[in-house]
Coordinates of C-alpha atoms and ligand atoms in Angstrom, one line a residue:
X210 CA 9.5 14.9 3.2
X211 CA 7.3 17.7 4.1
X212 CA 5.5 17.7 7.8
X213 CA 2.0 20.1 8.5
X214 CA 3.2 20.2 11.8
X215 CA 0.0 18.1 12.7
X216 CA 2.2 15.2 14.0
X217 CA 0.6 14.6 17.6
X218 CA -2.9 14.3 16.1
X219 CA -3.9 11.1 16.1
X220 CA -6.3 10.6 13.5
X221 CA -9.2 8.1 15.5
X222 CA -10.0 6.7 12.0
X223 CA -9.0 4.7 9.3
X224 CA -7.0 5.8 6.2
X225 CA -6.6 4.0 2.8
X226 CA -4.4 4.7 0.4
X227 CA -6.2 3.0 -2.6
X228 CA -4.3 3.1 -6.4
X229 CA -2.5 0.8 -8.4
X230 CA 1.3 -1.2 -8.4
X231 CA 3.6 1.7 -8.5
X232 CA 1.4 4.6 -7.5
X233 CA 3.4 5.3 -4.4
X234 CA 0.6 3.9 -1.4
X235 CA 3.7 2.2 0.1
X236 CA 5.7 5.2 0.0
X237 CA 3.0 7.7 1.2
X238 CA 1.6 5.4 4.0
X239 CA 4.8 5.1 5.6
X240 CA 5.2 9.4 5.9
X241 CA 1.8 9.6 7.3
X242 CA 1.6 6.7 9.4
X243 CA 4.8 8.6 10.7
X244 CA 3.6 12.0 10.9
X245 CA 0.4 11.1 12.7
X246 CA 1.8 8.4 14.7
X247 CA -0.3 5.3 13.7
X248 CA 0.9 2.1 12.6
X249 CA 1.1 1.7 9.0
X250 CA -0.8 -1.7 8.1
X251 CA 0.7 -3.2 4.4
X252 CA -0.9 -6.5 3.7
X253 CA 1.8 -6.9 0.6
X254 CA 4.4 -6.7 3.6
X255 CA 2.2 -9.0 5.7
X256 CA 1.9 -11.4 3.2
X257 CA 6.1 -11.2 2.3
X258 CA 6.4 -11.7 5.7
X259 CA 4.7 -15.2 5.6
X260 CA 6.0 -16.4 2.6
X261 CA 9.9 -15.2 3.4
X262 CA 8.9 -17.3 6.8
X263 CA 7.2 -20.2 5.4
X264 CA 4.4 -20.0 7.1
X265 CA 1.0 -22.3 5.8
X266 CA -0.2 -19.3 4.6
X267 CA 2.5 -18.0 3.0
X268 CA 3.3 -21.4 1.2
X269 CA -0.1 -20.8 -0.6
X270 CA 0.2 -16.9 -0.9
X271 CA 4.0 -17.5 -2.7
X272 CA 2.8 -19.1 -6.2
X273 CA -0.4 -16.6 -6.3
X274 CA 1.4 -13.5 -5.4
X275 CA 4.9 -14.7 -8.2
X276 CA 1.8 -14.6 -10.9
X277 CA 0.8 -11.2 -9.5
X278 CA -2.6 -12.3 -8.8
X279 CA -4.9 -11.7 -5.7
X280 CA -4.8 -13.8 -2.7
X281 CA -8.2 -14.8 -1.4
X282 CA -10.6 -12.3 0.1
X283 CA -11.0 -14.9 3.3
X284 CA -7.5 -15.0 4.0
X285 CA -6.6 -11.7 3.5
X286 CA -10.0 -10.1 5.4
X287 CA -8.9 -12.5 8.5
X288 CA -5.3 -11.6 8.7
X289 CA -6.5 -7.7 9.2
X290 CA -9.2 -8.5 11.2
X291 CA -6.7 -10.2 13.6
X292 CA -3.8 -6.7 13.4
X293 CA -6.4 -4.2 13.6
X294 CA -7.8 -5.9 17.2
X295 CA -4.5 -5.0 18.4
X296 CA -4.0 -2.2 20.7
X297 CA -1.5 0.1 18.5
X298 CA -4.7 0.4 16.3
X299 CA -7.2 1.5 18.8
X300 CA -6.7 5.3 17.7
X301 CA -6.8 4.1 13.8
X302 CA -4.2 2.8 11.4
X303 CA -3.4 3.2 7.6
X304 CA -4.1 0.6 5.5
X305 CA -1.8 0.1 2.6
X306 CA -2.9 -2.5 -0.9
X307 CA -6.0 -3.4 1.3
X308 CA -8.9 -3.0 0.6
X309 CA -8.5 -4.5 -2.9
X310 CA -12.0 -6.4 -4.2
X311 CA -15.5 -5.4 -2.9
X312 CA -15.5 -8.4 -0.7
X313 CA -12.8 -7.1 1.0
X314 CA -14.4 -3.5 1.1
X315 CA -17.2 -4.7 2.3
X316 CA -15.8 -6.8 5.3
X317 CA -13.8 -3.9 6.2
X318 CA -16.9 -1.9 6.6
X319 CA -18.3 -4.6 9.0
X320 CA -15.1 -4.4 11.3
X321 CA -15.1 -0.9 11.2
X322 CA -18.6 -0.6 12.4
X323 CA -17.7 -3.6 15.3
X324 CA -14.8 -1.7 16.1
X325 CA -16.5 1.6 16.7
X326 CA -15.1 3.3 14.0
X327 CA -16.5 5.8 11.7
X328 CA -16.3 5.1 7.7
X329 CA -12.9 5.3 6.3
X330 CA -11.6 8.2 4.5
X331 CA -9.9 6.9 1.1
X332 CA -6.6 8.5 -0.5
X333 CA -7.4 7.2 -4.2
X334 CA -3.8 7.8 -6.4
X335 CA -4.0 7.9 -9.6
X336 CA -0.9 7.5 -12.1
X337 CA -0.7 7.1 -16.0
X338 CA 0.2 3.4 -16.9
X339 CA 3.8 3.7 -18.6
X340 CA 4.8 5.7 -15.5
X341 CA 3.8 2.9 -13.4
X342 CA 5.8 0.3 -15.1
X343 CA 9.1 2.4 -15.1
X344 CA 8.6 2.9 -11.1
X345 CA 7.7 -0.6 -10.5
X346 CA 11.1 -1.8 -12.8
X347 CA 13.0 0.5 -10.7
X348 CA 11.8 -0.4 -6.9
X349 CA 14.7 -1.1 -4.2
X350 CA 13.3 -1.5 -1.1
X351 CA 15.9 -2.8 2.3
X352 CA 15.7 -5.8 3.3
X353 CA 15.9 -4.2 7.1
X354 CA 13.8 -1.6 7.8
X355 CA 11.5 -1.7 4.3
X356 CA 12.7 1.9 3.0
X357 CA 11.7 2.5 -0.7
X358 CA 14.1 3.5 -3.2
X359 CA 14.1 4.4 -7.1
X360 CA 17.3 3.5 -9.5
X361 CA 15.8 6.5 -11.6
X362 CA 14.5 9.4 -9.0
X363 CA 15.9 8.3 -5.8
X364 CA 18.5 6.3 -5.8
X365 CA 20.6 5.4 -2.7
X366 CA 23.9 7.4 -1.8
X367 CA 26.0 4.3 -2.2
X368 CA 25.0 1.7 -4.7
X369 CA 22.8 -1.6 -3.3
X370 CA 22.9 -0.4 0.0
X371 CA 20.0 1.5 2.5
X372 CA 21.0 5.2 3.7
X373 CA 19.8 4.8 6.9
X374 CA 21.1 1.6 8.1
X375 CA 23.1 0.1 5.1
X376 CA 20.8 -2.8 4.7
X377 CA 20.9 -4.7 1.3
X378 CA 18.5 -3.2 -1.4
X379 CA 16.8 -6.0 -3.0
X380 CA 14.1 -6.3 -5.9
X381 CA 10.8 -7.7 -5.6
X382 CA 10.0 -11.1 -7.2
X383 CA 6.9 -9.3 -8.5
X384 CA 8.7 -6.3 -10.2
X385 CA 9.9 -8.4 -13.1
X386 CA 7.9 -6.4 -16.1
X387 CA 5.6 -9.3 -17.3
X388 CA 4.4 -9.4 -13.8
X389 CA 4.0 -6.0 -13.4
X390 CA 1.7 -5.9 -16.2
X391 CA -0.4 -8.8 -15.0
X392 CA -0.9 -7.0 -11.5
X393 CA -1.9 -4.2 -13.6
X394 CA -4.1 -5.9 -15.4
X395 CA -5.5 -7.1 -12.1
X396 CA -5.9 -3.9 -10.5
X397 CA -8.1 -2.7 -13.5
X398 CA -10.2 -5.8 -12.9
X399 CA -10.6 -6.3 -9.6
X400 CA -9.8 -3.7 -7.5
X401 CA -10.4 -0.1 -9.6
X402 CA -14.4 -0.6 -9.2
X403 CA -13.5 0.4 -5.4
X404 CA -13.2 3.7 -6.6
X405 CA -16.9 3.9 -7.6
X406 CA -17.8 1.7 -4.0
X407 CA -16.0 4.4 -1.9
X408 CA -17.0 7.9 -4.2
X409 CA -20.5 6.7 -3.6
X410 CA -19.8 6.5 0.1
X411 CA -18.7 10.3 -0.4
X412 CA -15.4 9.2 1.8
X413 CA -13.0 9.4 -1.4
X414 CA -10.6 11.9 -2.4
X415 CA -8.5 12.1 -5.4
X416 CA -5.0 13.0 -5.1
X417 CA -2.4 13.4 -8.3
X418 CA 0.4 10.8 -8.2
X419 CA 2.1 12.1 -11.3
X420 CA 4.0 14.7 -9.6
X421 CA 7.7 13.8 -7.4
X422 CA 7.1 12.3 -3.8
X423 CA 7.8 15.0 -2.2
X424 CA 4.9 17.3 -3.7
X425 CA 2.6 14.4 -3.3
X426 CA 3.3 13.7 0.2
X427 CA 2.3 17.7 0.7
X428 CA -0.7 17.0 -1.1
X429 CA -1.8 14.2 1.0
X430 CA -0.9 15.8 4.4
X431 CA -2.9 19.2 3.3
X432 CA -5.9 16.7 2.9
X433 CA -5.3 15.5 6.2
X434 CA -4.8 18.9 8.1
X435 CA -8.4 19.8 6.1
X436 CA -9.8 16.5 8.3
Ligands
LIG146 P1 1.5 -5.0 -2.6 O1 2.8 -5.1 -1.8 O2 0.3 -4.3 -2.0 O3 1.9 -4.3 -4.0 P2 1.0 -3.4 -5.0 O4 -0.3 -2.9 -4.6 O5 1.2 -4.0 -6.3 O6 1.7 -2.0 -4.8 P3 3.2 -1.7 -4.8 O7 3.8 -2.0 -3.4 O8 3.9 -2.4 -5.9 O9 3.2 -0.2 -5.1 P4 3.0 1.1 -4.2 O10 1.8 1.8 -4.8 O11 3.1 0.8 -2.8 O12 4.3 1.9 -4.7 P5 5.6 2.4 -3.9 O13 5.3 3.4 -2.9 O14 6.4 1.1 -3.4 O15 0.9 -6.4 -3.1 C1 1.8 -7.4 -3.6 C2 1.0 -8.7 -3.8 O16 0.5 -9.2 -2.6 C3 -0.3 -8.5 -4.7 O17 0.0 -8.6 -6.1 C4 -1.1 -9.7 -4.2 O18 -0.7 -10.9 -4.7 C5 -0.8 -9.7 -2.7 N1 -1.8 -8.8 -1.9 C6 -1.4 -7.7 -1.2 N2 -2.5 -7.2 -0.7 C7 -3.6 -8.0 -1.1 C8 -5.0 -7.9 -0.8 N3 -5.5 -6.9 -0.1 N4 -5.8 -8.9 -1.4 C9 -5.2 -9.9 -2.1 N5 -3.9 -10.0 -2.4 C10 -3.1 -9.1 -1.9 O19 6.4 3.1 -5.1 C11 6.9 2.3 -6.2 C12 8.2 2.9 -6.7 O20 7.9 4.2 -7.2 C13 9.2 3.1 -5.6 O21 10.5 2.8 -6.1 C14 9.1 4.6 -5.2 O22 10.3 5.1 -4.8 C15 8.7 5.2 -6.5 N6 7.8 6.4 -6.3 C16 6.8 6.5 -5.4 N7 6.1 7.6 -5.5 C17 6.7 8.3 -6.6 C18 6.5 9.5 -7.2 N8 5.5 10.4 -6.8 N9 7.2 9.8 -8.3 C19 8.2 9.0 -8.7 N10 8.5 7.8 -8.2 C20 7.7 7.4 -7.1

């Protein structure tokens, strides 16, 4: 994917990549958490993490996260609050599916502010519904190092497996099309009115998510270089 050439800059602030299932915050997160060296901070992948190892709280995320449904602002709010006090995010991180209610907005403002940290700056992606579906049906990602692929626009060299360290390529429980839908239906509920929270913050940008990776990537690193 493209680079600005910015890649020793570390940002000192926090960066959200706010949009719905399928609009490609996992897959832009992880380029610009690489190109400006911050750790890239998914609560989806925190809360797989649980659940695949059976932790408390991932016994009572499993069942709400299968119905594609929310997990609860209090659990979510304190599992950040305890990654961001680490070190690796003293310079700033990238926050990826969180924050998703106004709760949780709202507690992340009051940690930013106890953490010395400016407001964040909010990557907001939009992309058309039907599109979303389709990307979500077709999601690999490995089961080693978390690499996304596509079965329709970008697919692995060999079949199943990762092309960087042949790891299996296995499907989300949640990408089953009825599910997708009903995280949809969620985001349009629960988290879209962020949108409106953050724009009248004056920290929210839009950015196009129609286009390939590639050319959205470049969009979202020019952003960055503007900082
Ligand atoms: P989470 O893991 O955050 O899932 P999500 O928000 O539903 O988002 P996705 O990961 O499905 O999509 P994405 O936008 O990252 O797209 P990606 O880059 O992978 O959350 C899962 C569950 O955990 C939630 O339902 C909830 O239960 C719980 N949860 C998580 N956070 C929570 C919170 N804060 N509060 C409460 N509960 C929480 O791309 C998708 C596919 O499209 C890939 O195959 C990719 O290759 C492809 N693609 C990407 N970009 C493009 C492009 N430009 N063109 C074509 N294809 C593309």
């Amino acid at each position: 994917m493209a680079s600005t050439g910015s890649n020793s800059t570390a940002l000192k602030r926090a960066l959200i990549f706010l949009g719905p299932p399928g609009a490609g915050k996992g897959t832009q997160a992880k380029v610009v958490a690489e190109v400006h060296k911050l750790p890239h901070l998914s609560t989806g992948d925190m809360l797989r993490d649980h659940v695949g190892r059976g932790t408390q709280l991932g016994l009572q995320a499993r069942p709400i996260m299968e119905r594609g449904e929310l997990v609860p602002d209090e659990i979510v709010l304190a599992m950040v609050e305890e990654r961001i006090a680490r070190a690796d995010c003293s310079a700033g991180f990238v926050l990826d599916g969180f924050p998703r209610t106004i709760p949780q907005a709202r507690g992340l403002d009051a940690l930013l502010v106890r953490r010395g940290f400016g407001s964040a700056l909010v990557l907001h992606i939009a992309v058309a519904y039907e599109d979303l579906v389709r990307r979500l049906t077709g999601r690999r990602t490995c089961k080693v190092c978390g690499e996304i692929y596509n079965v329709y626009n970008r697919a692995p060299r060999v079949d199943g497996k990762c092309d960087k360290d042949g790891g299996e390529l296995l499907q989300r429980a949640d990408d089953r099309e009825e599910v997708i839908r009903e995280r949809i239906a969620n985001y349009d509920r629960q988290t879209r009115p962020l949108i409106d929270y953050y724009r009248g913050q004056s920290t929210l940008v839009d950015i196009d998510g129609a286009a390939d990776a590639e050319s959205v990537n470049r969009a979202v690193l020019a952003v960055l270089a503007r900082l």
